[in-house]
């Protein structure tokens, strides 16, 4: 039985109008050459070694008139094969090897050929043009079939021997490329395959190279145009009075171009180039300046080079200066650090005063926490114990020039900035390094402040430091005039009266050991002198003249004789005979 699924697939021509087909083609497919009606079937070619899926198929032989001559020449085998079959075999295709043809097998007796049954044909006997016209092939489904032996199926056996392929099998030279699209589907975009890593890498490298070349060209062009002055702006204002007040901040170590750019950004000058031309290479210091907007560049240069007239937030702290103002015996008042901060930050801008004052600074110093004030760890215990007294941060602001105190900052912010920067200076001067004095960092700072206030000649600093250390080792009171003057209303080198009898934590005539805090700003020379004092056994010293000459003694008797010399020079009056 032949299953419908096993039949060879043929094109259904019922949907196509027969008038469009050529009569010769119709006749070719439907009529034999001798005029007898018959039905032509496709023949499946079996692959060598595989059983036929539909069992043995009869071969219908067509009679043909033998040619007048032997196309195979004198080949006896071909002649015998032709004589046995009653027909001449088809001539071999040019360029292909001649295959031996299988022996024809007659259909079994009583077998009636079914028109729907596939007819086996040998290779080269039939070429179906319609099959060639079909662009696709549907492979047959594999079904179970009763295996047959080669003897029972001579045709299959012959095909196996011949090595004939099944018609459904694709030859090795089949082109698997996608068929060319026509009509509506051809209008769609063609998709290319995914980019390989090599192609992607080449594209990335090419993009980078092009970008670098573009940047290089633009940079060279910009530098060239700038060199020729294409981007220079020399615009300048003409009104020397300006229009409004403004405070500008110039960072330290700024160039003239930086100066000009900041002034232009604040609308002080019209252009950077105008300011550079007006400055003509003059050195200028960074900091805060009170300026006028929209003034000529030459006027701006004058305002920034006239000393401190237009400077804001700049102060110079001398060595030994205290926080509070001090009045001398001559009636002259020496401004303290708090007063100097007020003077440096107080400025009127467009009728409004900005900056801080002494009272606000004292309040912040007395009440803010050590952390808020930026007090270093080595000084926090003492500062914490003296909460409520603004003098607890005495000595924590180092001497020197302070260029950038921001007038718009709060008192706490200003003190924090000064104390933090001072701690860094002290550490640079070796405060935290080990030394032979045996003092803690804070005690070293306190001792150095006394050295700073006791003598005027720095050459004597190391000897004074040795006297202090020797007295501390012996448990002897320091009895330094500088510590008594620290809390006195009037500073006097010849201490007497209330200053001498004052009972406080700073008067070393009344307490033992070091005062509670430093008594002034400590410089590097005094600090180094305490860290490395001069060897000696001195316990006393006294300044004998206005030039600052200081004499040292090991005994009190020698010290008395030196003091008499100070009395003779009228430098001292107290205790003189």
Coordinates of C-alpha atoms in Angstrom, one line a residue:
X1 CA 0.0 0.0 0.0
X2 CA 1.2 3.5 -0.8
X3 CA 0.5 6.0 2.0
X4 CA -0.5 9.5 1.0
X5 CA 2.4 10.8 3.2
X6 CA 4.9 8.7 1.2
X7 CA 4.0 10.0 -2.1
X8 CA 6.5 12.3 -3.9
X9 CA 5.4 15.9 -3.5
X10 CA 4.4 17.4 -6.8
X11 CA 3.2 20.9 -7.5
X12 CA -0.5 21.4 -7.9
X13 CA -1.1 23.1 -11.1
X14 CA -4.8 23.4 -10.5
X15 CA -4.4 26.9 -9.3
X16 CA -2.6 28.0 -12.4
X17 CA -4.5 28.7 -15.6
X18 CA -3.5 26.1 -18.2
X19 CA -3.7 28.7 -21.0
X20 CA -0.5 30.3 -19.6
X21 CA 1.5 27.1 -20.0
X22 CA 3.0 26.3 -23.3
X23 CA 1.4 23.5 -25.2
X24 CA 4.7 21.9 -25.8
X25 CA 5.4 21.8 -22.1
X26 CA 2.0 20.2 -21.4
X27 CA 2.6 17.7 -24.1
X28 CA 6.0 17.0 -22.8
X29 CA 4.7 16.2 -19.3
X30 CA 1.5 14.4 -20.4
X31 CA 2.1 12.6 -23.7
X32 CA 4.7 10.1 -24.6
X33 CA 6.7 10.4 -27.8
X34 CA 4.9 7.5 -29.4
X35 CA 1.5 9.0 -28.8
X36 CA 0.4 6.5 -26.2
X37 CA -1.1 8.0 -23.0
X38 CA 0.7 7.3 -19.9
X39 CA 1.5 8.9 -16.5
X40 CA 5.0 9.9 -15.8
X41 CA 6.1 9.6 -12.2
X42 CA 9.1 10.7 -10.3
X43 CA 11.4 8.0 -9.2
X44 CA 13.0 8.0 -5.9
X45 CA 16.7 7.2 -5.9
X46 CA 17.8 5.1 -3.0
X47 CA 21.0 5.8 -1.2
X48 CA 23.3 2.9 -1.2
X49 CA 22.9 0.8 2.0
X50 CA 19.4 2.2 2.8
X51 CA 16.2 0.2 2.2
X52 CA 13.5 1.7 0.1
X53 CA 10.8 3.4 2.3
X54 CA 8.0 2.0 0.1
X55 CA 9.3 -1.4 -0.7
X56 CA 10.2 -2.7 -4.2
X57 CA 8.8 -0.7 -7.0
X58 CA 8.3 -2.1 -10.5
X59 CA 10.1 -0.4 -13.3
X60 CA 8.1 0.3 -16.4
X61 CA 10.3 0.1 -19.4
X62 CA 9.5 2.0 -22.5
X63 CA 10.3 0.6 -25.9
X64 CA 12.6 2.6 -28.0
X65 CA 13.9 2.2 -31.5
X66 CA 17.6 1.3 -31.2
X67 CA 19.9 3.8 -32.9
X68 CA 21.5 2.9 -36.1
X69 CA 25.0 2.7 -34.6
X70 CA 26.5 1.8 -31.3
X71 CA 27.2 4.9 -29.3
X72 CA 29.6 3.0 -27.1
X73 CA 31.9 1.8 -29.8
X74 CA 33.2 -1.6 -29.4
X75 CA 32.3 -2.0 -25.7
X76 CA 31.0 -5.6 -25.4
X77 CA 29.5 -5.0 -22.0
X78 CA 27.5 -2.0 -23.1
X79 CA 26.3 -4.0 -26.2
X80 CA 25.2 -6.9 -24.0
X81 CA 23.4 -4.6 -21.6
X82 CA 21.6 -3.0 -24.5
X83 CA 20.7 -6.4 -26.0
X84 CA 19.4 -7.7 -22.8
X85 CA 17.1 -4.8 -22.1
X86 CA 15.8 -4.4 -25.6
X87 CA 16.8 -0.7 -25.7
X88 CA 19.9 1.4 -25.9
X89 CA 21.0 3.0 -22.7
X90 CA 21.1 6.7 -22.5
X91 CA 24.5 8.2 -23.5
X92 CA 26.5 9.2 -20.6
X93 CA 26.7 12.9 -19.6
X94 CA 29.8 14.6 -20.9
X95 CA 32.5 14.9 -18.4
X96 CA 31.1 12.3 -16.0
X97 CA 32.3 8.7 -15.5
X98 CA 30.1 6.0 -17.0
X99 CA 28.2 4.0 -14.4
X100 CA 27.2 0.4 -15.0
X101 CA 23.4 0.3 -15.4
X102 CA 21.5 -2.2 -13.2
X103 CA 19.7 -5.2 -14.8
X104 CA 16.1 -4.4 -15.6
X105 CA 13.6 -6.3 -13.6
X106 CA 10.2 -7.1 -15.0
X107 CA 7.1 -6.5 -12.9
X108 CA 5.7 -9.5 -11.0
X109 CA 3.0 -11.5 -12.7
X110 CA -0.4 -10.1 -12.2
X111 CA 0.8 -6.8 -10.9
X112 CA -1.2 -3.9 -12.0
X113 CA 0.6 -0.5 -11.9
X114 CA -1.2 2.1 -9.8
X115 CA -1.1 5.5 -11.4
X116 CA -0.4 7.1 -8.0
X117 CA 2.5 4.8 -7.3
X118 CA 5.9 6.2 -7.7
X119 CA 7.9 4.8 -10.6
X120 CA 11.6 4.2 -10.1
X121 CA 13.8 5.6 -12.8
X122 CA 17.4 5.4 -13.3
X123 CA 19.6 8.4 -13.2
X124 CA 19.8 10.3 -16.4
X125 CA 16.5 8.9 -17.8
X126 CA 14.2 11.8 -16.7
X127 CA 14.7 15.4 -15.9
X128 CA 11.7 17.2 -14.5
X129 CA 11.8 20.9 -15.4
X130 CA 9.1 21.6 -12.9
X131 CA 11.1 20.1 -10.0
X132 CA 14.0 22.4 -11.0
X133 CA 11.6 25.4 -10.9
X134 CA 10.7 24.7 -7.3
X135 CA 13.0 26.8 -5.0
X136 CA 12.4 24.6 -1.9
X137 CA 12.3 20.9 -1.1
X138 CA 10.4 19.2 1.7
X139 CA 12.2 16.2 2.9
X140 CA 10.1 13.1 3.3
X141 CA 9.1 11.9 6.8
X142 CA 10.8 8.8 7.9
X143 CA 8.3 5.9 8.4
X144 CA 8.8 2.4 9.5
X145 CA 9.0 0.0 6.6
X146 CA 9.3 -3.8 6.4
X147 CA 13.0 -4.4 5.6
X148 CA 13.6 -6.3 2.5
X149 CA 16.5 -8.2 1.3
X150 CA 18.5 -7.2 -1.8
X151 CA 17.4 -10.5 -3.4
X152 CA 13.7 -9.7 -3.0
X153 CA 14.2 -6.2 -4.4
X154 CA 16.5 -6.4 -7.4
X155 CA 15.9 -2.8 -8.4
X156 CA 16.9 -1.5 -5.0
X157 CA 19.8 -3.9 -4.9
X158 CA 20.9 -2.5 -8.2
X159 CA 20.5 1.0 -7.0
X160 CA 22.6 0.2 -3.9
X161 CA 25.2 -1.3 -6.1
X162 CA 25.2 1.8 -8.2
X163 CA 25.5 4.1 -5.2
X164 CA 22.6 6.2 -6.4
X165 CA 21.4 9.0 -4.0
X166 CA 17.9 9.6 -3.0
X167 CA 16.2 12.4 -4.9
X168 CA 15.5 14.2 -1.6
X169 CA 19.2 14.2 -0.6
X170 CA 21.0 17.5 -1.2
X171 CA 24.2 17.2 -3.2
X172 CA 27.4 18.6 -1.6
X173 CA 27.5 21.6 -3.9
X174 CA 24.1 23.0 -3.0
X175 CA 24.2 26.8 -2.4
X176 CA 22.7 27.4 1.0
X177 CA 22.6 31.2 0.6
X178 CA 19.3 32.9 1.2
X179 CA 17.3 33.1 -2.1
X180 CA 17.1 36.5 -3.7
X181 CA 14.0 38.3 -2.5
X182 CA 11.7 39.8 -5.0
X183 CA 8.5 41.8 -4.8
X184 CA 7.3 43.2 -1.5
X185 CA 9.8 41.4 0.6
X186 CA 12.7 42.8 -1.3
X187 CA 11.8 46.3 -0.2
X188 CA 12.7 45.5 3.5
X189 CA 16.1 46.4 4.9
X190 CA 18.8 43.8 4.6
X191 CA 20.3 42.9 7.9
X192 CA 23.9 42.4 8.1
X193 CA 25.4 39.8 10.5
X194 CA 26.7 40.8 13.9
X195 CA 30.0 42.7 14.1
X196 CA 32.9 40.5 14.9
X197 CA 35.3 41.5 17.8
X198 CA 37.9 42.3 15.2
X199 CA 35.7 44.7 13.3
X200 CA 34.5 46.3 16.5
X201 CA 38.0 46.8 17.7
X202 CA 39.0 48.4 14.4
X203 CA 36.1 50.8 14.6
X204 CA 37.0 51.8 18.2
X205 CA 40.6 52.4 17.3
X206 CA 39.6 54.4 14.3
X207 CA 37.2 56.5 16.4
X208 CA 40.0 57.2 19.0
X209 CA 42.5 58.2 16.4
X210 CA 40.1 60.5 14.7
X211 CA 39.1 62.1 18.0
X212 CA 42.8 62.7 19.0
X213 CA 43.5 64.2 15.6
X214 CA 40.5 66.5 16.0
X215 CA 41.6 67.6 19.5
X216 CA 45.1 68.2 18.2
X217 CA 44.0 70.3 15.3
X218 CA 41.6 72.4 17.5
X219 CA 44.3 72.9 20.2
X220 CA 47.0 73.9 17.7
X221 CA 44.5 76.3 16.0
X222 CA 43.5 77.8 19.3
X223 CA 47.1 78.4 20.4
X224 CA 48.0 79.8 17.1
X225 CA 45.1 82.2 17.0
X226 CA 45.8 83.2 20.6
X227 CA 49.4 83.9 19.8
X228 CA 48.3 86.2 17.0
X229 CA 46.0 88.0 19.5
X230 CA 42.7 86.8 18.0
X231 CA 41.2 86.2 21.4
X232 CA 42.7 89.2 23.3
X233 CA 40.2 91.7 24.8
X234 CA 41.8 95.0 25.8
X235 CA 38.6 96.7 26.8
X236 CA 39.0 99.1 29.8
X237 CA 36.7 101.2 32.0
X238 CA 37.2 105.0 32.3
X239 CA 35.4 106.0 35.5
X240 CA 38.0 106.2 38.3
X241 CA 35.3 106.5 41.0
X242 CA 33.7 103.2 40.1
X243 CA 30.1 102.2 40.9
X244 CA 30.0 100.1 44.0
X245 CA 32.1 98.4 46.7
X246 CA 33.2 94.8 46.4
X247 CA 35.5 92.5 48.4
X248 CA 37.6 90.2 46.2
X249 CA 39.6 87.2 47.4
X250 CA 42.9 86.6 45.6
X251 CA 44.5 83.2 46.5
X252 CA 48.1 83.1 47.6
X253 CA 50.7 82.6 44.9
X254 CA 48.4 83.8 42.1
X255 CA 49.8 85.2 38.9
X256 CA 49.0 88.5 37.3
X257 CA 46.7 86.7 34.9
X258 CA 44.9 85.2 37.9
X259 CA 44.6 88.6 39.5
X260 CA 43.1 90.0 36.3
X261 CA 40.7 87.1 35.8
X262 CA 39.3 87.4 39.4
X263 CA 39.0 91.2 39.0
X264 CA 37.2 90.8 35.7
X265 CA 34.8 88.1 37.2
X266 CA 33.9 90.6 39.9
X267 CA 33.4 93.4 37.4
X268 CA 36.3 95.5 38.8
X269 CA 38.1 95.7 35.5
X270 CA 36.8 95.3 32.0
X271 CA 39.4 92.8 30.8
X272 CA 42.2 90.6 31.9
X273 CA 44.6 92.0 29.3
X274 CA 44.0 95.6 30.4
X275 CA 44.9 94.7 34.0
X276 CA 48.1 92.9 32.9
X277 CA 49.2 95.8 30.8
X278 CA 48.6 98.2 33.7
X279 CA 50.4 96.1 36.3
X280 CA 53.5 95.9 34.1
X281 CA 54.9 93.0 36.1
X282 CA 54.6 94.5 39.6
X283 CA 54.6 92.0 42.4
X284 CA 51.3 91.7 44.3
X285 CA 50.2 89.7 47.3
X286 CA 47.2 87.5 47.6
X287 CA 44.4 88.1 50.1
X288 CA 41.2 90.1 50.5
X289 CA 40.9 93.5 48.9
X290 CA 38.1 96.1 49.1
X291 CA 37.7 97.4 45.6
X292 CA 35.3 99.4 43.5
X293 CA 33.6 98.0 40.5
X294 CA 34.0 99.2 36.9
X295 CA 37.2 101.1 37.4
X296 CA 40.2 101.5 35.1
X297 CA 42.8 98.8 35.3
X298 CA 45.4 101.4 36.3
X299 CA 43.3 102.5 39.3
X300 CA 42.8 98.8 40.3
X301 CA 46.6 98.3 40.3
X302 CA 47.1 101.4 42.5
X303 CA 44.6 100.3 45.0
X304 CA 46.2 96.8 45.3
X305 CA 49.8 98.2 45.7
X306 CA 49.3 101.1 48.2
X307 CA 50.1 99.1 51.3
X308 CA 47.3 98.0 53.5
X309 CA 44.9 100.8 52.7
X310 CA 42.6 98.5 50.7
X311 CA 43.7 95.2 52.3
X312 CA 41.1 93.3 54.3
X313 CA 41.7 90.3 56.6
X314 CA 45.5 90.8 56.9
X315 CA 47.3 91.1 60.3
X316 CA 50.9 90.8 61.5
X317 CA 51.3 89.2 64.9
X318 CA 54.7 89.9 66.6
X319 CA 56.3 87.4 68.9
X320 CA 55.2 87.6 72.5
X321 CA 51.9 89.4 71.7
X322 CA 49.0 88.6 74.0
X323 CA 45.3 88.2 73.3
X324 CA 44.3 91.3 75.2
X325 CA 45.4 94.9 74.8
X326 CA 48.1 96.0 77.2
X327 CA 49.0 99.4 78.5
X328 CA 52.6 100.3 79.2
X329 CA 54.0 102.6 81.9
X330 CA 54.3 105.2 79.2
X331 CA 50.5 105.2 78.6
X332 CA 50.9 103.6 75.2
X333 CA 48.4 100.8 74.5
X334 CA 49.6 97.8 72.6
X335 CA 46.8 96.2 70.7
X336 CA 46.3 92.5 71.4
X337 CA 45.5 89.7 68.9
X338 CA 41.8 90.1 69.3
X339 CA 42.0 93.8 68.5
X340 CA 44.1 93.1 65.5
X341 CA 41.6 90.6 64.2
X342 CA 38.8 93.2 64.6
X343 CA 40.9 95.8 62.7
X344 CA 41.7 93.4 59.9
X345 CA 38.1 92.2 59.3
X346 CA 36.0 95.3 60.0
X347 CA 35.1 96.9 56.7
X348 CA 32.2 98.8 55.3
X349 CA 30.8 97.6 52.0
X350 CA 28.2 99.8 50.3
X351 CA 27.3 101.3 53.7
X352 CA 27.1 98.0 55.6
X353 CA 29.7 97.0 58.1
X354 CA 31.0 93.5 58.0
X355 CA 33.6 91.7 60.2
X356 CA 33.9 90.8 63.8
X357 CA 34.9 92.6 67.1
X358 CA 36.8 92.0 70.3
X359 CA 33.8 91.2 72.4
X360 CA 32.5 88.5 70.0
X361 CA 36.0 87.0 69.8
X362 CA 36.3 86.8 73.6
X363 CA 32.9 85.2 73.9
X364 CA 33.7 82.5 71.3
X365 CA 37.1 81.9 72.9
X366 CA 35.6 81.4 76.4
X367 CA 32.4 79.4 75.6
X368 CA 33.0 77.4 72.4
X369 CA 34.2 73.8 72.8
X370 CA 37.9 73.0 72.1
X371 CA 36.7 71.0 69.1
X372 CA 34.8 74.0 67.7
X373 CA 37.9 76.2 68.2
X374 CA 40.2 73.7 66.5
X375 CA 42.4 73.2 69.6
X376 CA 45.0 70.4 69.0
X377 CA 44.8 67.3 71.2
X378 CA 47.9 68.1 73.2
X379 CA 46.3 71.4 74.5
X380 CA 42.7 70.3 75.0
X381 CA 42.8 69.2 78.6
X382 CA 43.9 72.7 79.8
X383 CA 41.6 74.5 77.5
X384 CA 38.7 72.4 78.7
X385 CA 39.5 73.1 82.3
X386 CA 39.5 76.8 81.8
X387 CA 36.1 77.0 80.0
X388 CA 34.6 80.4 80.6
X389 CA 37.9 82.3 80.4
X390 CA 38.9 83.6 77.0
X391 CA 42.6 83.4 78.0
X392 CA 42.5 79.7 77.8
X393 CA 43.5 79.9 74.1
X394 CA 46.5 82.2 74.9
X395 CA 49.6 81.2 73.0
X396 CA 47.7 78.9 70.5
X397 CA 47.8 81.6 67.8
X398 CA 51.3 81.7 66.4
X399 CA 53.1 84.9 65.5
X400 CA 53.6 85.8 61.9
X401 CA 51.7 87.3 59.0
X402 CA 48.2 86.2 58.4
X403 CA 47.0 87.2 55.0
X404 CA 43.6 85.7 54.5
X405 CA 41.2 86.2 57.4
X406 CA 37.8 86.2 55.8
X407 CA 35.8 89.2 57.1
X408 CA 32.5 87.4 56.4
X409 CA 33.3 84.5 58.7
X410 CA 32.0 84.2 62.2
X411 CA 34.3 84.7 65.3
X412 CA 34.4 80.9 65.9
X413 CA 35.4 80.2 62.3
X414 CA 38.1 82.8 62.4
X415 CA 39.6 81.5 65.6
X416 CA 39.4 77.9 64.4
X417 CA 41.3 78.8 61.2
X418 CA 44.0 80.6 63.1
X419 CA 44.4 78.0 65.8
X420 CA 44.5 75.1 63.3
X421 CA 47.1 76.8 61.1
X422 CA 49.2 77.7 64.2
X423 CA 49.2 74.1 65.4
X424 CA 50.6 73.1 62.1
X425 CA 53.3 75.7 62.4
X426 CA 54.2 74.5 65.9
X427 CA 54.5 71.0 64.7
X428 CA 56.7 72.1 61.8
X429 CA 59.0 73.8 64.4
X430 CA 59.4 70.5 66.2
X431 CA 57.0 70.9 69.1
X432 CA 55.9 67.2 69.0
X433 CA 59.4 65.8 68.5
X434 CA 61.2 64.3 71.5
X435 CA 63.8 66.5 73.2
X436 CA 65.8 66.7 76.4
X437 CA 63.7 69.2 78.3
X438 CA 61.4 66.6 79.9
X439 CA 58.3 68.8 79.2
X440 CA 55.1 67.9 77.5
X441 CA 54.3 69.8 74.3
X442 CA 51.9 72.1 76.1
X443 CA 54.4 72.8 78.9
X444 CA 57.1 73.4 76.3
X445 CA 54.8 76.1 74.7
X446 CA 54.2 77.7 78.1
X447 CA 57.9 77.8 78.9
X448 CA 58.8 79.2 75.5
X449 CA 56.2 82.0 76.1
X450 CA 58.0 83.1 79.3
X451 CA 61.4 83.0 77.5
X452 CA 59.8 85.2 74.7
X453 CA 58.7 87.9 77.2
X454 CA 61.6 87.9 79.6
X455 CA 64.5 89.0 77.3
X456 CA 64.7 91.0 74.1
X457 CA 67.9 89.4 72.7
X458 CA 67.2 86.1 71.0
X459 CA 70.8 85.0 71.8
X460 CA 69.8 84.8 75.5
X461 CA 66.7 82.6 74.9
X462 CA 68.5 79.3 75.4
X463 CA 70.1 80.5 78.7
X464 CA 66.8 81.8 80.1
X465 CA 65.3 78.4 79.2
X466 CA 68.0 76.7 81.2
X467 CA 67.3 78.9 84.2
X468 CA 63.6 77.9 84.1
X469 CA 64.3 74.3 83.7
X470 CA 66.9 74.3 86.6
X471 CA 64.4 76.0 88.9
X472 CA 61.7 73.5 88.0
X473 CA 64.1 70.7 88.7
X474 CA 64.8 72.1 92.1
X475 CA 61.2 72.9 92.9
X476 CA 62.0 76.5 93.2
X477 CA 59.4 79.2 92.3
X478 CA 60.1 80.8 89.0
X479 CA 59.3 84.4 90.2
X480 CA 59.3 85.8 86.7
X481 CA 58.2 89.4 86.2
X482 CA 56.6 88.5 82.9
X483 CA 54.1 86.2 84.5
X484 CA 53.1 88.9 87.0
X485 CA 52.7 91.4 84.2
X486 CA 50.4 89.1 82.3
X487 CA 47.4 89.9 84.5
X488 CA 48.5 93.4 85.5
X489 CA 46.5 96.4 84.2
X490 CA 49.8 98.2 83.3
X491 CA 52.8 96.3 82.1
X492 CA 56.0 97.3 83.9
X493 CA 59.4 95.7 83.8
X494 CA 59.9 96.7 87.5
X495 CA 57.1 94.7 89.1
X496 CA 55.7 96.0 92.4
X497 CA 52.5 96.6 94.2
X498 CA 49.3 94.8 93.1
X499 CA 51.0 93.0 90.2
X500 CA 53.5 91.5 92.6
X501 CA 50.8 90.5 95.1
X502 CA 48.2 89.3 92.6
X503 CA 47.0 85.8 93.5
X504 CA 46.1 84.1 90.2
X505 CA 47.1 81.1 88.1
X506 CA 49.7 83.1 86.2
X507 CA 51.7 84.9 88.9
X508 CA 54.7 82.8 89.5
X509 CA 55.6 84.9 92.5
X510 CA 52.6 83.2 94.2
X511 CA 52.3 79.8 92.6
X512 CA 54.8 77.0 92.1
X513 CA 55.7 75.6 88.7
X514 CA 54.5 77.0 85.3
X515 CA 51.6 79.4 84.8
X516 CA 48.2 78.0 83.7
X517 CA 48.7 78.9 80.0
X518 CA 51.3 80.5 77.8
X519 CA 51.6 84.3 78.4
X520 CA 52.0 85.3 74.7
X521 CA 52.5 84.3 71.1
X522 CA 55.4 81.8 70.9
X523 CA 57.9 82.1 68.0
X524 CA 60.1 79.5 66.5
X525 CA 63.3 80.7 68.1
X526 CA 61.9 80.6 71.7
X527 CA 60.4 77.2 71.1
X528 CA 63.7 75.8 69.8
X529 CA 65.5 77.3 72.8
X530 CA 63.3 75.4 75.2
X531 CA 63.7 72.2 73.2
X532 CA 67.5 72.6 73.2
X533 CA 68.6 74.8 76.2
X534 CA 72.1 75.8 76.8
X535 CA 73.9 73.6 79.4
X536 CA 74.6 75.4 82.7
X537 CA 73.8 75.8 86.4
X538 CA 72.2 79.2 86.3
X539 CA 69.3 80.0 88.6
X540 CA 69.1 83.8 88.2
X541 CA 69.3 86.4 85.5
X542 CA 68.5 90.1 85.2
X543 CA 68.5 92.7 82.4
X544 CA 70.7 95.7 83.4
X545 CA 70.2 98.3 80.7
X546 CA 68.0 99.6 77.9
X547 CA 70.0 97.8 75.3
X548 CA 68.8 94.4 76.8
X549 CA 72.0 93.3 78.3
X550 CA 71.3 90.3 80.5
X551 CA 73.5 88.8 83.2
X552 CA 73.2 85.2 84.6
X553 CA 74.2 83.9 88.0
X554 CA 74.5 80.6 89.8
X555 CA 74.0 82.0 93.3
X556 CA 71.7 84.6 94.8
X557 CA 74.6 86.7 96.0
X558 CA 75.9 87.0 92.5
X559 CA 72.4 87.8 91.3
X560 CA 72.2 90.7 93.8
X561 CA 75.4 92.3 92.5
X562 CA 74.0 92.0 89.0
X563 CA 70.8 93.6 90.1
X564 CA 72.6 96.5 91.6
X565 CA 74.0 97.3 88.2
X566 CA 70.5 97.5 86.9
X567 CA 69.6 99.9 89.7
X568 CA 72.7 102.0 88.9
X569 CA 71.5 102.3 85.3
X570 CA 68.0 103.3 86.6
X571 CA 66.4 100.5 84.8
X572 CA 65.1 99.2 88.1
X573 CA 63.9 101.2 91.2
X574 CA 62.2 98.5 93.3
X575 CA 64.6 96.9 95.9
X576 CA 67.4 99.3 95.1
X577 CA 69.4 100.8 98.0

